[in-house]
Tab-separated table of N, CA, C and O in Angstrom:
chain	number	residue	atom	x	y	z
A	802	UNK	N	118.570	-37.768	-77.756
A	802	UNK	CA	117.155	-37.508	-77.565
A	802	UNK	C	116.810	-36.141	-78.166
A	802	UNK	O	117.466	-35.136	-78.440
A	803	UNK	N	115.655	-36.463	-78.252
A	803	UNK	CA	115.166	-35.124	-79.040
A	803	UNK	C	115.061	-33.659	-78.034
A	803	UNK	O	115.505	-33.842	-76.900
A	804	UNK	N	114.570	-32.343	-78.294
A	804	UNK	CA	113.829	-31.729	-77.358
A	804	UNK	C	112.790	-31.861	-77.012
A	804	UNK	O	112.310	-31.673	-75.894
A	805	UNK	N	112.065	-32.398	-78.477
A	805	UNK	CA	110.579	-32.442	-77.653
A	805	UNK	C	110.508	-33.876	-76.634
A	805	UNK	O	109.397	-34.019	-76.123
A	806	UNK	N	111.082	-34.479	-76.430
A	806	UNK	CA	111.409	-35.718	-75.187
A	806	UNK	C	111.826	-34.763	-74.320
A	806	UNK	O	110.951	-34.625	-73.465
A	807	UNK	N	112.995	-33.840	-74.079
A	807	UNK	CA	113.257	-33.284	-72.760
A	807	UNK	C	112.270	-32.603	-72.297
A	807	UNK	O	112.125	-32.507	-71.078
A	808	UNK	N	111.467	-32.047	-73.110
A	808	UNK	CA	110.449	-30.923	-72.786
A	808	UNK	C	109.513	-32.357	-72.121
A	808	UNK	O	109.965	-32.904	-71.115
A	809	UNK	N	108.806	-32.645	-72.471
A	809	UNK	CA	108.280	-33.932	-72.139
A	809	UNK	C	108.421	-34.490	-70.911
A	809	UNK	O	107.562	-34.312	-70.047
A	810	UNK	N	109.537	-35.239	-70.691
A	810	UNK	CA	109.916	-35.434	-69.737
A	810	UNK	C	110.329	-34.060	-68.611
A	810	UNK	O	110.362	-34.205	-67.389
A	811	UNK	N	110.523	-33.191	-69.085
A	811	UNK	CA	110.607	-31.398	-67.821
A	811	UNK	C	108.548	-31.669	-67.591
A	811	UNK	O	108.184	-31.537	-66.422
A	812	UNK	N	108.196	-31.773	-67.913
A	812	UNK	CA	106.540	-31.235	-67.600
A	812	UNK	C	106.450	-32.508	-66.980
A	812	UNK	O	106.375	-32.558	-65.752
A	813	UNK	N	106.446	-33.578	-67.685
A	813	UNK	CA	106.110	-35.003	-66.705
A	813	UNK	C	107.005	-34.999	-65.165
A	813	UNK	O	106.780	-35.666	-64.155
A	814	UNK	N	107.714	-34.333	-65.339
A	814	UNK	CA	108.508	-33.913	-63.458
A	814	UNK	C	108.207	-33.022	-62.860
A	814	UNK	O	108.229	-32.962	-61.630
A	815	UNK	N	107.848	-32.105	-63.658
A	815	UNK	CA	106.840	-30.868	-62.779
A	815	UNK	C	105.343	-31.534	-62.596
A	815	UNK	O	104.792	-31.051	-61.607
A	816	UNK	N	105.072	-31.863	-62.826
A	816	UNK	CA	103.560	-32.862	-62.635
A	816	UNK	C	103.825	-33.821	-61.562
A	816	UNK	O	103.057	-33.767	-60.602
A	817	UNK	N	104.568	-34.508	-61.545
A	817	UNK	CA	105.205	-34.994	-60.595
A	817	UNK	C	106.031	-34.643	-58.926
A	817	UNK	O	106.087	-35.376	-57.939
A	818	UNK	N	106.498	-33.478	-59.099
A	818	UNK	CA	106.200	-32.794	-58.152
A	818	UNK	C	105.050	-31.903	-57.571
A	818	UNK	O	104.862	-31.789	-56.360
A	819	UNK	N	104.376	-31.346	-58.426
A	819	UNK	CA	103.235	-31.030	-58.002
A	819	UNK	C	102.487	-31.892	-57.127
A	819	UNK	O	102.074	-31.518	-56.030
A	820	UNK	N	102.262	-33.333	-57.721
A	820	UNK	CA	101.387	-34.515	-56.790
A	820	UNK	C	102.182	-35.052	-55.661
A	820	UNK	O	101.598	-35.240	-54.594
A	821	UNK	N	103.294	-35.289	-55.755
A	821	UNK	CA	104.148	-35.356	-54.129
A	821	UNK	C	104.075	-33.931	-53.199
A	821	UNK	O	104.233	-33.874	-51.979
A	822	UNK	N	103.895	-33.218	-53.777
A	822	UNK	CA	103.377	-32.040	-52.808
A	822	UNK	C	101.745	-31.899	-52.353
A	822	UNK	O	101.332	-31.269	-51.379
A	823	UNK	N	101.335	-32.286	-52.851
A	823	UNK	CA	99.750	-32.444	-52.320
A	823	UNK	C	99.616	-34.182	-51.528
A	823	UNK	O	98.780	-34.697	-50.785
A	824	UNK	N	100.440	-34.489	-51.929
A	824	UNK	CA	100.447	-35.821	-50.897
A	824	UNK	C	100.499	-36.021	-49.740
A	824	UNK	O	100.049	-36.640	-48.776
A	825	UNK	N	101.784	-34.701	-50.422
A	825	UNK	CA	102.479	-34.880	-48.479
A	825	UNK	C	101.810	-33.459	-48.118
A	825	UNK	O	102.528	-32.575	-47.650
A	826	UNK	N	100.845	-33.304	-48.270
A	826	UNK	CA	99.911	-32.214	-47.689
A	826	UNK	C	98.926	-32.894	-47.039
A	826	UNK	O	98.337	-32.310	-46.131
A	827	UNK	N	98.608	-34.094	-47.343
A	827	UNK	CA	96.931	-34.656	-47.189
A	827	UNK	C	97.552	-35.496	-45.948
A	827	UNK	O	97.077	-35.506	-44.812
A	828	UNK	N	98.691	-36.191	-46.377
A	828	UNK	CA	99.586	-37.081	-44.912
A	828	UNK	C	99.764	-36.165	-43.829
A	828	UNK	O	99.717	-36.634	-42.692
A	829	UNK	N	100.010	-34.633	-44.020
A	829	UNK	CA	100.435	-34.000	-42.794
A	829	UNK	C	98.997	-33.586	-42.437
A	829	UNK	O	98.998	-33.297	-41.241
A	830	UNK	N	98.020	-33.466	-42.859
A	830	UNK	CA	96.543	-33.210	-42.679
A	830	UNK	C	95.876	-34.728	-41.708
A	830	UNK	O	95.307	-34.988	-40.648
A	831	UNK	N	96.244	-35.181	-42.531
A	831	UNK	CA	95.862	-36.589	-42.145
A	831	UNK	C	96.624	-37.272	-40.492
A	831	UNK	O	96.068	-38.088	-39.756
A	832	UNK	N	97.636	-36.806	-40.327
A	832	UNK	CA	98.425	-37.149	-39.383
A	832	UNK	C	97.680	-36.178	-37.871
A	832	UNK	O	97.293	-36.562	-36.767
A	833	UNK	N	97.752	-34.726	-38.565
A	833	UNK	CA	97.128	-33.859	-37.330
A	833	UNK	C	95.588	-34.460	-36.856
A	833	UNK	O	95.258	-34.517	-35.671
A	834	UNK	N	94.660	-34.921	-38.044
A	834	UNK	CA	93.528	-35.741	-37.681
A	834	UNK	C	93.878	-36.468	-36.371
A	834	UNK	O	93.670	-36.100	-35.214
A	835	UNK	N	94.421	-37.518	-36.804
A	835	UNK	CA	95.225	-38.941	-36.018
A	835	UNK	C	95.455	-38.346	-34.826
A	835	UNK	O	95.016	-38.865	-33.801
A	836	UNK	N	96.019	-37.428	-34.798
A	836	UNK	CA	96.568	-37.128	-32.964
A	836	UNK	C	95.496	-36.404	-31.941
A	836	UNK	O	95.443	-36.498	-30.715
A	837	UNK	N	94.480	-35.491	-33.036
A	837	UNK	CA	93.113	-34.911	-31.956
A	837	UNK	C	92.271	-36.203	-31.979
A	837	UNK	O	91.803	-36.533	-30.890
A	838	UNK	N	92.026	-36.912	-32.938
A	838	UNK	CA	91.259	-38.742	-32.560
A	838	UNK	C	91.779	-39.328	-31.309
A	838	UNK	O	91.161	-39.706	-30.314
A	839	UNK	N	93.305	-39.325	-31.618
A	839	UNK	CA	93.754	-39.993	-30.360
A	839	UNK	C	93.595	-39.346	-28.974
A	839	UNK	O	93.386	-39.684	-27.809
A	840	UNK	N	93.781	-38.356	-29.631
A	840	UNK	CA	93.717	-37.322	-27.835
A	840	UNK	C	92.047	-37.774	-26.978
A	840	UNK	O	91.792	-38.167	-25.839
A	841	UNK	N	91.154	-37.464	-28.239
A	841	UNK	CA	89.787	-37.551	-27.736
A	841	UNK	C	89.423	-39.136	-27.242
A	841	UNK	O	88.814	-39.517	-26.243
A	842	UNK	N	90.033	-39.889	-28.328
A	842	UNK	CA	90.072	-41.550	-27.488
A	842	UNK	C	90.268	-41.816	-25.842
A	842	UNK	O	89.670	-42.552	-25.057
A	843	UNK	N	91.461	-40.808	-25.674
A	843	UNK	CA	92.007	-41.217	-24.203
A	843	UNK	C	91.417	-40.298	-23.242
A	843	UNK	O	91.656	-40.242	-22.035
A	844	UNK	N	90.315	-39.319	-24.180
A	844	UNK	CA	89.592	-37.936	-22.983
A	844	UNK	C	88.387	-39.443	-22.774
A	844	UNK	O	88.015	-40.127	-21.821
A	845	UNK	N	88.211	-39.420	-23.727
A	845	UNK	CA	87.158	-40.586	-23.489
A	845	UNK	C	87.003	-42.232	-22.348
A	845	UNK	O	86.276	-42.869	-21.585
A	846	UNK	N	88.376	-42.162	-23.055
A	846	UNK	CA	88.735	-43.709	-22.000
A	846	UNK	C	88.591	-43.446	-20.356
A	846	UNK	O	87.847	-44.001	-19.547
A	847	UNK	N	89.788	-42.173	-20.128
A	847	UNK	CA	89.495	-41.679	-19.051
A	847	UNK	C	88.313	-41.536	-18.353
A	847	UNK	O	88.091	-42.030	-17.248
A	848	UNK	N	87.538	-40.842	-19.017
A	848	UNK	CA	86.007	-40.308	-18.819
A	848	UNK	C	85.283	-41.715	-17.870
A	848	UNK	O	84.903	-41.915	-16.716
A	849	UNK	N	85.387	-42.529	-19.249
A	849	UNK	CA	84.739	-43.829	-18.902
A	849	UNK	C	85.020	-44.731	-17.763
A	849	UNK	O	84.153	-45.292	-17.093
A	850	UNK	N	86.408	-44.837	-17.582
A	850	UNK	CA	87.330	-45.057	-16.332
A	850	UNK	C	87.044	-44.474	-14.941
A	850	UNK	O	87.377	-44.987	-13.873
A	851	UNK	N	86.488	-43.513	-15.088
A	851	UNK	CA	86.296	-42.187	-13.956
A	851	UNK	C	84.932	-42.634	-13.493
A	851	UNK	O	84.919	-43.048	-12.333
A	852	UNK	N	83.801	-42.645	-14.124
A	852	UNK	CA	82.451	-43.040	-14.457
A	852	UNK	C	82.497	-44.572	-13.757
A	852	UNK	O	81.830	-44.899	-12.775
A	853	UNK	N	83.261	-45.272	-14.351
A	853	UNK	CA	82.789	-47.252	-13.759
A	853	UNK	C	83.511	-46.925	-12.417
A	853	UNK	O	83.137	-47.752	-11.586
A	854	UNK	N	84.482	-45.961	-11.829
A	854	UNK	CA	84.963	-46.129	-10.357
A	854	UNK	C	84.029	-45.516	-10.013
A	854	UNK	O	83.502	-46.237	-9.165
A	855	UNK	N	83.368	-44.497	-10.128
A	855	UNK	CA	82.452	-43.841	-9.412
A	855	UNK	C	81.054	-44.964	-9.364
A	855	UNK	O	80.546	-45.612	-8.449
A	856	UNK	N	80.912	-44.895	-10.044
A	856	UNK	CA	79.507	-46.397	-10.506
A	856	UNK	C	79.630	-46.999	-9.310
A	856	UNK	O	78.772	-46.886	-8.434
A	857	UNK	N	81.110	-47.942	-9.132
A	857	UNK	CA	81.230	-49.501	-7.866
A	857	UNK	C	81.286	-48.634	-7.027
A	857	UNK	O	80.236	-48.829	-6.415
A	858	UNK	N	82.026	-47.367	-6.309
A	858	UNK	CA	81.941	-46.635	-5.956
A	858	UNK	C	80.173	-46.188	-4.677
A	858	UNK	O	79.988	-46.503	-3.501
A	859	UNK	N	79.388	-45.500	-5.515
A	859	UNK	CA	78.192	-45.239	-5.408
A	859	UNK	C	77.777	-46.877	-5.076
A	859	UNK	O	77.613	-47.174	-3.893
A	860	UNK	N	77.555	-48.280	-6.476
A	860	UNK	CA	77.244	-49.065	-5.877
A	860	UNK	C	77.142	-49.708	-4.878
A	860	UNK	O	76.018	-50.178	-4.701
A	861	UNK	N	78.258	-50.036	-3.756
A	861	UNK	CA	78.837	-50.233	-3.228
A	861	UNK	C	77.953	-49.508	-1.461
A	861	UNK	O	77.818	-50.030	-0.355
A	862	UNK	N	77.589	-48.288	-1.956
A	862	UNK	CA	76.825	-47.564	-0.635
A	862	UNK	C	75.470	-47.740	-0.701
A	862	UNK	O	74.846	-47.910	0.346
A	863	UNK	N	74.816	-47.727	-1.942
A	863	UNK	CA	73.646	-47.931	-2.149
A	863	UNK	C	73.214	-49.404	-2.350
A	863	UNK	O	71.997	-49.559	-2.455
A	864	UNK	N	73.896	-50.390	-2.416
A	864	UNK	CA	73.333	-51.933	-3.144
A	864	UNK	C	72.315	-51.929	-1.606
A	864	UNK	O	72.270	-51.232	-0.592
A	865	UNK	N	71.552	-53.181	-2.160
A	865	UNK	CA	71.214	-53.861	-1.101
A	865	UNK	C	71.743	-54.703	-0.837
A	865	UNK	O	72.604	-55.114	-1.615
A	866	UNK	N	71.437	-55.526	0.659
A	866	UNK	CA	72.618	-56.902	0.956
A	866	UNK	C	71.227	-58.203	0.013
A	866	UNK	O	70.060	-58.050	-0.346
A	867	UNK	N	72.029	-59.156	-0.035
A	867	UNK	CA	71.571	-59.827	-1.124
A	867	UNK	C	70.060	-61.195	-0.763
A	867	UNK	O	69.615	-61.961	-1.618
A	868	UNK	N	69.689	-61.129	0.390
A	868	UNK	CA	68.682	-61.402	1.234
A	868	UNK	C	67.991	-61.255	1.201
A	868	UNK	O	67.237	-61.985	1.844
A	869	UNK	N	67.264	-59.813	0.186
A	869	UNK	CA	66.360	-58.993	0.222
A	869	UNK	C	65.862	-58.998	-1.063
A	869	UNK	O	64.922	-58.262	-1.363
């Protein structure tokens, strides 16, 4: 092979690492997203969970009987 092929191929692998390094930048970006989503999913679920017991809860003292 020639040099100008090694040279060639040396820059086409530095280019190449360059973009697997911003990849796995956007995946580890992307991943920390994923886990405050998830966190806030389950502040949420909770929330909501907390809220419908309190709801039957309250309902439960306040309904009327069904006669009325």
């Amino acid at each position: 092979m020639s040099e100008d092929r090694f040279i060639e191929l040396e820059i086409k692998q530095a280019y190449q690492e360059d973009l697997i390094q911003a990849l796995n930048q956007v995946v580890a970006d992307q991943q920390k997203q994923i886990g405050k989503l998830e966190e806030t999913c389950k502040l949420l679920h909770d929330k909501i969970k907390s809220l419908a017991l309190d709801d039957r809860q309250a309902g439960a003292v306040d309904e009327r009987p069904p006669h009325y």
